[in-house]
Coordinates of C-alpha atoms and ligand atoms in Angstrom, one line a residue:
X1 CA 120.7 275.5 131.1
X2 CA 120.4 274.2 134.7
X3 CA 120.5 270.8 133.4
X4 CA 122.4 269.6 136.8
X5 CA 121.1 271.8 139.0
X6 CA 117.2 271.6 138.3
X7 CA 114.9 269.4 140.9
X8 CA 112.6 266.8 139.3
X9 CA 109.4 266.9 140.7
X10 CA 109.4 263.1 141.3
X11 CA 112.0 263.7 143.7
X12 CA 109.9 266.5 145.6
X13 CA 106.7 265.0 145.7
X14 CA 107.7 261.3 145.4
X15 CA 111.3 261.1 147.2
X16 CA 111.0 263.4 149.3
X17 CA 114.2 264.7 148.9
X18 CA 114.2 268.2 148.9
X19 CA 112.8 270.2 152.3
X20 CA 110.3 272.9 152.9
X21 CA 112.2 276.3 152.5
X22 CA 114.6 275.5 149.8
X23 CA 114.4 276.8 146.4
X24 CA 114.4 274.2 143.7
X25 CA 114.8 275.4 139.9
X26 CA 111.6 273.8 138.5
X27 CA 111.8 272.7 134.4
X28 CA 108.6 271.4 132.4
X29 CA 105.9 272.0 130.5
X30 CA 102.7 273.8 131.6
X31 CA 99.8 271.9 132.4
X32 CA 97.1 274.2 133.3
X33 CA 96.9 278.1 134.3
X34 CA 94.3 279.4 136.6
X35 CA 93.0 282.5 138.2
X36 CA 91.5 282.6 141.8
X37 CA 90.9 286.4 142.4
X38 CA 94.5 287.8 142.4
X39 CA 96.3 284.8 142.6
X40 CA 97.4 282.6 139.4
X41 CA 98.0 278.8 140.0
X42 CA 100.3 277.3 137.6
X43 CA 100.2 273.8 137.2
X44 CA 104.0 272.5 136.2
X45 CA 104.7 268.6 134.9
X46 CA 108.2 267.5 133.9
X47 CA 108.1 264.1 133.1
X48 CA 109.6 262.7 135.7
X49 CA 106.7 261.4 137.8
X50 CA 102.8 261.4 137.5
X51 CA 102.2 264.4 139.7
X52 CA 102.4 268.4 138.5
X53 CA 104.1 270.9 141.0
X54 CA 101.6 273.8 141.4
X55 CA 103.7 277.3 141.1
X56 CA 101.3 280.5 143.0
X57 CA 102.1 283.7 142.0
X58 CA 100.2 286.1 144.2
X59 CA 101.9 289.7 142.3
X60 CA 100.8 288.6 139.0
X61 CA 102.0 292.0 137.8
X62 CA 105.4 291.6 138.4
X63 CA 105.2 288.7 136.1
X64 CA 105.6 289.7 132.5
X65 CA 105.6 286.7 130.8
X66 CA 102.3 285.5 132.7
X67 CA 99.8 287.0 129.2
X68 CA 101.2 284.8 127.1
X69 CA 101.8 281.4 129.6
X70 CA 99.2 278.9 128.3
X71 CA 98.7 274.7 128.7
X72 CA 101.8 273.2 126.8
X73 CA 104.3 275.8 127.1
X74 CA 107.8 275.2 128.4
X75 CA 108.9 277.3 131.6
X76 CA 111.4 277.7 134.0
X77 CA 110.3 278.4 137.4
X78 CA 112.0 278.9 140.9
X79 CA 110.5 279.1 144.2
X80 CA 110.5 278.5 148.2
X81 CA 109.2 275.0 148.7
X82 CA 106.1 275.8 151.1
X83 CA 103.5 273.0 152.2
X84 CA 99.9 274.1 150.4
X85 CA 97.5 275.2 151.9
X86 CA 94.9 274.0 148.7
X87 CA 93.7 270.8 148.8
X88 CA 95.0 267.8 146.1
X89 CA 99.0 268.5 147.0
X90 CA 101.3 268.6 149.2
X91 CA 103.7 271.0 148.5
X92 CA 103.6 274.0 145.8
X93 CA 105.8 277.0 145.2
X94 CA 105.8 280.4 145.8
X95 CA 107.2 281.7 142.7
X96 CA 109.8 283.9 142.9
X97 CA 110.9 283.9 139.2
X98 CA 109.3 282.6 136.2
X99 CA 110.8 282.0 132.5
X100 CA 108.8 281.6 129.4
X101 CA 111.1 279.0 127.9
X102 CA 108.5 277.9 124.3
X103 CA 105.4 279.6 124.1
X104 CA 102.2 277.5 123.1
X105 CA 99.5 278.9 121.2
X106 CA 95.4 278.0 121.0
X107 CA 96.0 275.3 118.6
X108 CA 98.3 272.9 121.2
X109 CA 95.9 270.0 120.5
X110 CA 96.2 268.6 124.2
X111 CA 93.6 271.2 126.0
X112 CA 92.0 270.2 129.5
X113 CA 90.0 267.7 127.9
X114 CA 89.7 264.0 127.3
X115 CA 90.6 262.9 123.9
X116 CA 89.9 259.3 122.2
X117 CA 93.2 256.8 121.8
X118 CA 92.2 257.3 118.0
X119 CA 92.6 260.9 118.0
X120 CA 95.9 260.4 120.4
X121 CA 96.9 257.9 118.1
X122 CA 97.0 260.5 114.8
X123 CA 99.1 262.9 117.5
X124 CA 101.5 260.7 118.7
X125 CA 104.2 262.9 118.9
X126 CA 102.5 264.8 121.8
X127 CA 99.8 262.1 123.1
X128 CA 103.6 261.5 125.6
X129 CA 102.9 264.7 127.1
X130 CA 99.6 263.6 128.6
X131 CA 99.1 261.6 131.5
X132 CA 98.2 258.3 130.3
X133 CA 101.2 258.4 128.3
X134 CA 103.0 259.7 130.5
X135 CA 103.0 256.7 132.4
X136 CA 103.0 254.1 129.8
X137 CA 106.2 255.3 128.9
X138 CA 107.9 255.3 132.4
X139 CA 106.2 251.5 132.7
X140 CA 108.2 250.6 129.5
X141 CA 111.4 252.0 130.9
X142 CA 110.8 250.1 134.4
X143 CA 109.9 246.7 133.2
X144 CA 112.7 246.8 130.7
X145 CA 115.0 247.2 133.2
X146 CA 113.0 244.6 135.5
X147 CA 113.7 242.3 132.4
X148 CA 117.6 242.5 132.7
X149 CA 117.4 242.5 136.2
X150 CA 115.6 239.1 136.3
X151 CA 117.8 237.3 133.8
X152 CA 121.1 239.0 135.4
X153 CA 120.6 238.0 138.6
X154 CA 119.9 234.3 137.9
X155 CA 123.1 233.9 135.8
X156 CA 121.8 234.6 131.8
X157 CA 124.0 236.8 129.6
X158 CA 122.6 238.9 127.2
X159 CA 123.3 238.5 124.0
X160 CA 122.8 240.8 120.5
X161 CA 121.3 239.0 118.1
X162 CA 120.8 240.2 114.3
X163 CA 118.1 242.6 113.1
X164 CA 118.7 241.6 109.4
X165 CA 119.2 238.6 108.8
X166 CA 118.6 235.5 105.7
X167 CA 116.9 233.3 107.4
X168 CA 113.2 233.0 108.2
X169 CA 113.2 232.1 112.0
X170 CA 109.1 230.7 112.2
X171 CA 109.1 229.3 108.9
X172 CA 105.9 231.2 108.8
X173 CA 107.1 234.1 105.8
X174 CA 106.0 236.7 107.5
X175 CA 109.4 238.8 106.7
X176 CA 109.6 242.4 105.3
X177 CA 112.1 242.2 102.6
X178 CA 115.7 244.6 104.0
X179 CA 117.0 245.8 100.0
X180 CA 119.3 248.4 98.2
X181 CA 118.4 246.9 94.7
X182 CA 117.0 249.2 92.7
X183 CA 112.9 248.6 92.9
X184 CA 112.1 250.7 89.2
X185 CA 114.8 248.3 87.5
X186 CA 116.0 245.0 89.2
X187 CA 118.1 242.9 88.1
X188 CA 116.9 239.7 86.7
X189 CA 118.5 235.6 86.1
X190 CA 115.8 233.5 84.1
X191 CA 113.2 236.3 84.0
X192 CA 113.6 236.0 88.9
X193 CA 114.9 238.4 90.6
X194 CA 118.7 238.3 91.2
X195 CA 119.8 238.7 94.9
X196 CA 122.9 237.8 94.2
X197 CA 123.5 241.4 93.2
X198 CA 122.0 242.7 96.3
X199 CA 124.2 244.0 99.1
X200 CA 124.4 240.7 100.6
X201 CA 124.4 239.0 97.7
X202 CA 121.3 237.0 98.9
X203 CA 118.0 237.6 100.4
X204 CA 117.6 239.9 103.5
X205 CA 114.8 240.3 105.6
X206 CA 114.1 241.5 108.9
X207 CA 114.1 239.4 111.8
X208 CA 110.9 237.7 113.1
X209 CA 112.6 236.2 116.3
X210 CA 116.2 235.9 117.6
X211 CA 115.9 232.6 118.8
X212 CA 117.9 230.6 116.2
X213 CA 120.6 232.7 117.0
X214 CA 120.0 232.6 120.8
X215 CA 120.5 228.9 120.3
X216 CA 123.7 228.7 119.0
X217 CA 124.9 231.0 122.0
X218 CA 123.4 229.2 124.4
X219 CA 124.7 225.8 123.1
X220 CA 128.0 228.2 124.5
X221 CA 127.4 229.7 127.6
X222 CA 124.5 227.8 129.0
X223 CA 121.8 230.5 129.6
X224 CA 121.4 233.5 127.5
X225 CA 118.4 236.1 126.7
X226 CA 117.9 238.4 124.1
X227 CA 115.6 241.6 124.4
X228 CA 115.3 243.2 121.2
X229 CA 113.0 244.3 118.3
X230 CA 111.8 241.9 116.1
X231 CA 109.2 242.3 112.5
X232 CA 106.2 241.0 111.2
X233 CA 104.3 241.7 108.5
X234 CA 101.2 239.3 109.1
X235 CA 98.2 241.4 108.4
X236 CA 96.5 241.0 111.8
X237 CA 95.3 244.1 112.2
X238 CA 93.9 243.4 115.5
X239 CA 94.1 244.7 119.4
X240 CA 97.1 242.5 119.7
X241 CA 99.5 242.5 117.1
X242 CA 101.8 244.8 115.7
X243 CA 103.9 245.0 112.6
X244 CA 107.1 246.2 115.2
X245 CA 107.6 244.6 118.2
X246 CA 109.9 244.0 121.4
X247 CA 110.3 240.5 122.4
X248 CA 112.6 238.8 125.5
X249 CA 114.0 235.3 124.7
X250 CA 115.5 233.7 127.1
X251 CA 117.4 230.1 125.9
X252 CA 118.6 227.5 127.9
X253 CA 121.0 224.7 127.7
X254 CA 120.7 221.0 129.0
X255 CA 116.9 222.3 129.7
X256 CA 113.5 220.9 128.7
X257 CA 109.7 221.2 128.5
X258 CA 108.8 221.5 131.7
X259 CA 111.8 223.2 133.1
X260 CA 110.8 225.7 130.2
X261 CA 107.3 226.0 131.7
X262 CA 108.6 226.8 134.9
X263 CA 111.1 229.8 134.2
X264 CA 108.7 231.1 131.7
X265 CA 105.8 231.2 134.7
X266 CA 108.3 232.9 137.2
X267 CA 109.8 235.2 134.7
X268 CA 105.9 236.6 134.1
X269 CA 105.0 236.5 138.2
X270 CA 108.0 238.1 138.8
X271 CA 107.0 241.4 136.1
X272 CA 103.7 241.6 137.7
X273 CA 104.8 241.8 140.9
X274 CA 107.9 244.7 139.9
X275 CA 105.4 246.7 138.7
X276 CA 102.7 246.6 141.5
X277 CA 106.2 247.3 144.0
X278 CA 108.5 249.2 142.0
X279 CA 105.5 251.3 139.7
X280 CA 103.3 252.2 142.3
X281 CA 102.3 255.7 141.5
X282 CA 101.8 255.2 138.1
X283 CA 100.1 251.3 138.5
X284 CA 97.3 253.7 140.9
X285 CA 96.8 255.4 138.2
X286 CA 95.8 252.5 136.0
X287 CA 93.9 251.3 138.3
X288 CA 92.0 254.6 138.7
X289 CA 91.3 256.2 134.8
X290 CA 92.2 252.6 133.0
X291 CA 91.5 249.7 134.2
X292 CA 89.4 249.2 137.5
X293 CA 90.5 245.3 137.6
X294 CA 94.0 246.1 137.2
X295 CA 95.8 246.0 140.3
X296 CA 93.6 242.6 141.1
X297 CA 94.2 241.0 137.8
X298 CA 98.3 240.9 138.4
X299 CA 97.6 239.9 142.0
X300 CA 95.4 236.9 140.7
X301 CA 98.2 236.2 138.5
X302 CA 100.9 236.2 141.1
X303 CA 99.4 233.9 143.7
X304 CA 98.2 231.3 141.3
X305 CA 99.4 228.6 140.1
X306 CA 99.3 227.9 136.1
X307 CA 97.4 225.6 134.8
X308 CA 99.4 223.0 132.4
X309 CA 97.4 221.0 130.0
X310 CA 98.2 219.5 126.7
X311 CA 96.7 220.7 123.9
X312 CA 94.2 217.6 123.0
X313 CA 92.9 218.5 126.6
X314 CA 92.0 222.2 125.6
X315 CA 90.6 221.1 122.3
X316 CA 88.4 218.4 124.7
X317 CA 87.8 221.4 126.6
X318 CA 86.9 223.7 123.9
X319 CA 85.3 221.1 121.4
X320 CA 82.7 219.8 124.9
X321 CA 81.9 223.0 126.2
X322 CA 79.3 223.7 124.2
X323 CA 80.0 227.8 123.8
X324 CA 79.5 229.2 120.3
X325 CA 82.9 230.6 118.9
X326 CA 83.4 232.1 115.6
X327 CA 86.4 229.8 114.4
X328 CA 85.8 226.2 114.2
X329 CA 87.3 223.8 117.1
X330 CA 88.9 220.2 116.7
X331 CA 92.0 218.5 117.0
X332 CA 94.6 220.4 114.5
X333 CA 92.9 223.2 114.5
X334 CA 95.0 226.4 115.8
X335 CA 93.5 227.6 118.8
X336 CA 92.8 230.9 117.9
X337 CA 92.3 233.9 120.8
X338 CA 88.7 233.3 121.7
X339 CA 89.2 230.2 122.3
X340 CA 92.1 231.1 124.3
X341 CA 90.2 234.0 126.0
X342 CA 87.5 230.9 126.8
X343 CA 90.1 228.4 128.6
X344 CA 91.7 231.2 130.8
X345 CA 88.5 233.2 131.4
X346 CA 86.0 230.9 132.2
X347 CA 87.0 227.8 132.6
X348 CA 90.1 228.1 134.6
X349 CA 89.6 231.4 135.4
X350 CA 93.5 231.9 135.7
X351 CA 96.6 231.8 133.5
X352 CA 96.9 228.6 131.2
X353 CA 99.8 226.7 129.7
X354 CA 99.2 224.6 126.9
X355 CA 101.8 221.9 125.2
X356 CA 102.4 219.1 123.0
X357 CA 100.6 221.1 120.0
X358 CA 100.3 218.9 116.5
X359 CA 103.5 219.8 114.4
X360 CA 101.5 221.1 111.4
X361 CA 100.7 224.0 112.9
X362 CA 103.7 224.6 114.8
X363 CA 107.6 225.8 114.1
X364 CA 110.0 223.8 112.5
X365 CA 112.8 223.7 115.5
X366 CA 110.4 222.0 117.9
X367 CA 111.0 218.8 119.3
X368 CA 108.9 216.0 117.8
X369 CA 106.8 213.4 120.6
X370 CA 107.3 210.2 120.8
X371 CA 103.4 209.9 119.2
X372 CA 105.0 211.4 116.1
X373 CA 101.6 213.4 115.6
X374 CA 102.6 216.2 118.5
X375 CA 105.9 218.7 118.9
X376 CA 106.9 220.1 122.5
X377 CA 105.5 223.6 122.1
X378 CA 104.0 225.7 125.0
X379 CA 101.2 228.8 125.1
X380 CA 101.4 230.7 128.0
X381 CA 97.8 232.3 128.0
X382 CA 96.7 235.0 130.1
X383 CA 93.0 236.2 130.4
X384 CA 92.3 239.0 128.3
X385 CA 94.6 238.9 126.2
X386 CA 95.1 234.7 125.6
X387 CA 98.7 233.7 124.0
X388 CA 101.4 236.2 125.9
X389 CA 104.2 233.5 125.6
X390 CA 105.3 231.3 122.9
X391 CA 108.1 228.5 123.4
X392 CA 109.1 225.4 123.1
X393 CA 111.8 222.4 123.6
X394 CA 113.9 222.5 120.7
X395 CA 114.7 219.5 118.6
X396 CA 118.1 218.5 119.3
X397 CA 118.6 215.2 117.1
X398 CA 120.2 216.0 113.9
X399 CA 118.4 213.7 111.8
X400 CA 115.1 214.4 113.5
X401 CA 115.3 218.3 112.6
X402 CA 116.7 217.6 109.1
X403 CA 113.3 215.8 108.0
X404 CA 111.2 218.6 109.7
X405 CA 113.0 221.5 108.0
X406 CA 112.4 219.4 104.8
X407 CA 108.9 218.5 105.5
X408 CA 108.2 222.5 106.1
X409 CA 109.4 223.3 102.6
X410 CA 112.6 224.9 103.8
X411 CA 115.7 225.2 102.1
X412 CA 117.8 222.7 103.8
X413 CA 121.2 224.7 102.8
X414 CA 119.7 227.8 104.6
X415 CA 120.2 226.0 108.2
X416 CA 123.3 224.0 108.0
X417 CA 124.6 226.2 110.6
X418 CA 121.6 225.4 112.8
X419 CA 121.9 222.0 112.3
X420 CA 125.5 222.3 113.2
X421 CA 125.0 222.8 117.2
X422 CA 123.2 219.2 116.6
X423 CA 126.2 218.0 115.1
X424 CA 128.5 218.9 117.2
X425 CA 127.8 218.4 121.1
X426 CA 124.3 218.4 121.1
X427 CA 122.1 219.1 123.7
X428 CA 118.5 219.4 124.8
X429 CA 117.5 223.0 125.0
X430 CA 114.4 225.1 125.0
X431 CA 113.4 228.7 125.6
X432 CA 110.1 231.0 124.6
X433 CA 109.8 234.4 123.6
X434 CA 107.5 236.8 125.7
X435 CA 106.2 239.8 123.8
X436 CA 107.1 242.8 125.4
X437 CA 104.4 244.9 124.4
X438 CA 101.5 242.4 125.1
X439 CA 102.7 242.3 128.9
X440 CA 102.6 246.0 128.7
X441 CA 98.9 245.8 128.0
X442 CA 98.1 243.4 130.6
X443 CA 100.3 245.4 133.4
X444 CA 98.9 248.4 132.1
X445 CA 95.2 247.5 131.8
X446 CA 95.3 249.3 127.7
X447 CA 93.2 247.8 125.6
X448 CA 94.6 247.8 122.3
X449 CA 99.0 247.5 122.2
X450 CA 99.2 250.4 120.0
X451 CA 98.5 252.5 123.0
X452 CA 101.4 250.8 125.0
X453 CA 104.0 251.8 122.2
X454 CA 105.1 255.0 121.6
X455 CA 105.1 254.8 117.8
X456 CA 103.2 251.4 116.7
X457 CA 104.1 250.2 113.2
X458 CA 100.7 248.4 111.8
X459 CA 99.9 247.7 108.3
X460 CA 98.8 251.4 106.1
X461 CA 100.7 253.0 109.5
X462 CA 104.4 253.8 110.1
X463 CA 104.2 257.7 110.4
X464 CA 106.4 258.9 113.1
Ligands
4AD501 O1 104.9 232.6 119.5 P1 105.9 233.4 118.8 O2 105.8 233.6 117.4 O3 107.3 232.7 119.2 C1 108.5 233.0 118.7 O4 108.8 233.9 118.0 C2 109.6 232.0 119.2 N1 110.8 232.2 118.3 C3 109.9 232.3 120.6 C4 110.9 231.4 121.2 O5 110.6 230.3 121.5 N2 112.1 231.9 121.4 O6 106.0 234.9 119.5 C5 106.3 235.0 120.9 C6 105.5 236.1 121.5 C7 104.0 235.8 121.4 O7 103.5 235.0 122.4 C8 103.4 237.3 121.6 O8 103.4 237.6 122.9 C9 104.4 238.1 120.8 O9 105.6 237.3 120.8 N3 104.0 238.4 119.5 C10 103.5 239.6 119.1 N4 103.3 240.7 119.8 C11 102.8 241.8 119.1 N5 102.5 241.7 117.8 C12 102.7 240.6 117.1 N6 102.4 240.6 115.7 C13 103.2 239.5 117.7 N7 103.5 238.2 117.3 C14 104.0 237.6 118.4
MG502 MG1 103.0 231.9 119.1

């Protein structure tokens, strides 16, 4: 086709780059047709910015494809570049040729009219074809690239860590099982399932985090990151969580708590402020059919500065503040998101980091206080959505992390390797994961995360 030689609309109405009088070869999807006495407006999108590229055809009868051009079909169009004289663009075509490429009938689901995220949801192999989509997608591709760039530039290698793997990285269980044994007939030692005979000859599972991993590189080369997928099959079926989900970790040698604290709160201030610069177009547009707050919320977030407070502080907080919340408050309770939502929302009214959480209801790896009641764990919460960052110090005294992987009801023999890089060298290190999808929300202004992924996996859901 004209692969190379076809002009992206982003770079005529964005860039700029092509000039009044040429003839660019124009390749998308049909947005809208319309009549205005003898002239037909065709309204052309390809995917490469927000904006459509408006093709006028004012001979309609020496267009024979023009009966059966409809909202959704594929065309090839080419044109002279002319400034419009209609108002909402700046340029249009005048069509000089124009190619019915895949024809679209009546039942194209995405008609000029505003459909509910549930119904986009059931069609989301062509919900990317709309505008709000549209530009969720091209966010994700940004701020993934913002993500490298970030870690690059200050010195971290990225690293590949495993997506199946035999170890449960939260000590939390929330694995799905990776198999080839046969599920109708099993094999079986004392009545249990044998996993020897599997295709690792032990347990797999999918990962929940690449961290444990990520430590052992960075106990190498200093800084790393990863960026990948990671599982869960909690059954939160809520705004926030997802069964499938992207998360950055960056991990960091020689490095504690509040060093930690510090990178993590750059690394987010640094996102917002990409996409407000480098995601302006499709950021207005959040701002405009999304969220009215948006643009203001990431500025709010980029001039302040985090508030730090332990976690017996927020439970003082939450326990004296005398707002009704549905799950119970104390110290040792988990702070769930409302009462997240409370401390970033109204009280500080800006971005929160709690630490030193009690080690029951934290993570295995985290390095225990000198109180012996607290581990060096840190929340990043964000209004609206509440936790956005998880992370922690890790525990780096062999002895010290032995008892705690005992004490969770781990299998000691399942981390000797992790206990190794305390063996041999160790080193204070911490790190946090950010979940990709949950700063997509907030950048974005969605509502609910299944609208910021192209195909969410939630529990009853993985159709796509
Ligand atoms: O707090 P979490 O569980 O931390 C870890 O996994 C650590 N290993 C990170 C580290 O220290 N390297 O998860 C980190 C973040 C959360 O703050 C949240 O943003 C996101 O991952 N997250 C989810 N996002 C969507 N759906 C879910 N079910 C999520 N669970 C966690
Ligand atoms: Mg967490």
């Amino acid at each position: 086709m004209d692969y190379f030689t076809r002009t992206k609309i982003r770079s005529i109405i964005l860039d700029e780059k092509i000039k009044i009088g040429e003839k660019p070869i124009i390749l998308g999807w049909v947005r809208s047709v319309r009549q205005s006495k003898n002239v037909i407006f065709v309204a052309v999108n390809d995917g490469s910015c927000m904006g459509t590229l408006q093709g006028v055809i004012s001979d309609p009868d020496s267009f024979p494809d023009l009966e059966k051009l409809s909202t959704g079909s594929s065309v090839r169009m080419v044109g002279e570049l002319v400034e419009s004289q209609g108002k909402g663009q700046k340029y249009e075509i005048t069509v000089e040729s124009l190619e019915l490429l895949g024809g679209a009938d009546e039942s194209y689901p995405l008609q000029k009219k505003r459909h509910s995220y549930e119904f986009l949801r059931e069609i989301a192999h062509l919900r990317p074809r709309t505008n709000t989509f549209g530009a969720v997608n091209r966010i994700r591709s940004k701020l993934a690239y913002a993500i490298h760039k970030f870690y690059q530039d200050r010195g971290f290698y990225y690293i590949h860590t495993p997506i199946i793997t035999a170890s449960d990285a939260e000590g939390a269980g929330d694995m799905f099982r990776v198999t080839t044994l046969d599920l109708e007939n099993p094999p079986r030692v004392d009545g249990k399932i044998d996993f020897n005979k599997d295709f690792f000859s032990t347990a797999t599972y999918l990962t929940v985090s690449g961290q444990l991993d990520g430590e052992l590189l960075a106990t190498a080369l200093g800084d790393i990151y990863t960026f990948g997928p990671t599982f869960r099959s909690e059954k939160s079926n809520t705004s926030r969580h997802v069964s499938e989900f992207w998360m950055i970790e960056p991990e960091m040698a020689f490095c504690e708590l509040d060093e930690d604290m510090q990178l993590a709160e750059e690394f987010l201030k640094y996102l917002f402020e990409y996409a407000l610069t480098e995601c302006a177009d499709d950021m207005e547009f959040f701002g405009k059919w999304i969220d009215k707050t948006v643009r203001e919320t990431l500025e709010g977030v980029i001039k302040s500065d985090f508030e730090r407070i332990t976690y017996t502080e927020a439970m003082d907080i939450l326990v004296k503040c005398g707002q009704k919340f549905e799950f119970p408050v104390g110290w040792g309770k988990d702070l769930q998101s409302e009462h997240e939502r409370y401390l970033t929302e109204k009280h500080f009214k800006k971005p929160v980091i709690v630490y030193d959480y009690p080690r029951e209801i934290k993570a295995f790896y985290m390095t225990v206080n000198d109180d012996g009641k607290t581990v060096r764990a840190m929340d990043v919460l964000v209004p609206k959505i509440g936790e956005i960052i998880g992370g922690s110090e890790r525990e780096h005294r062999h002895d010290v992390l032995r008892d705690r992987i005992v004490e969770c009801g781990l299998d000691l023999d399942d981390y000797d390797w992790y206990l190794d890089i305390r063996k041999y060298g160790t080193v204070p290190h911490a790190g946090f994961g950010l979940g990709f999808d949950r700063t997509l929300m907030y950048i974005t202004g969605m509502a609910n995360i299944r609208d910021v992924i192209p195909f969410p996996r939630v529990p009853r859901w993985a159709r796509f």
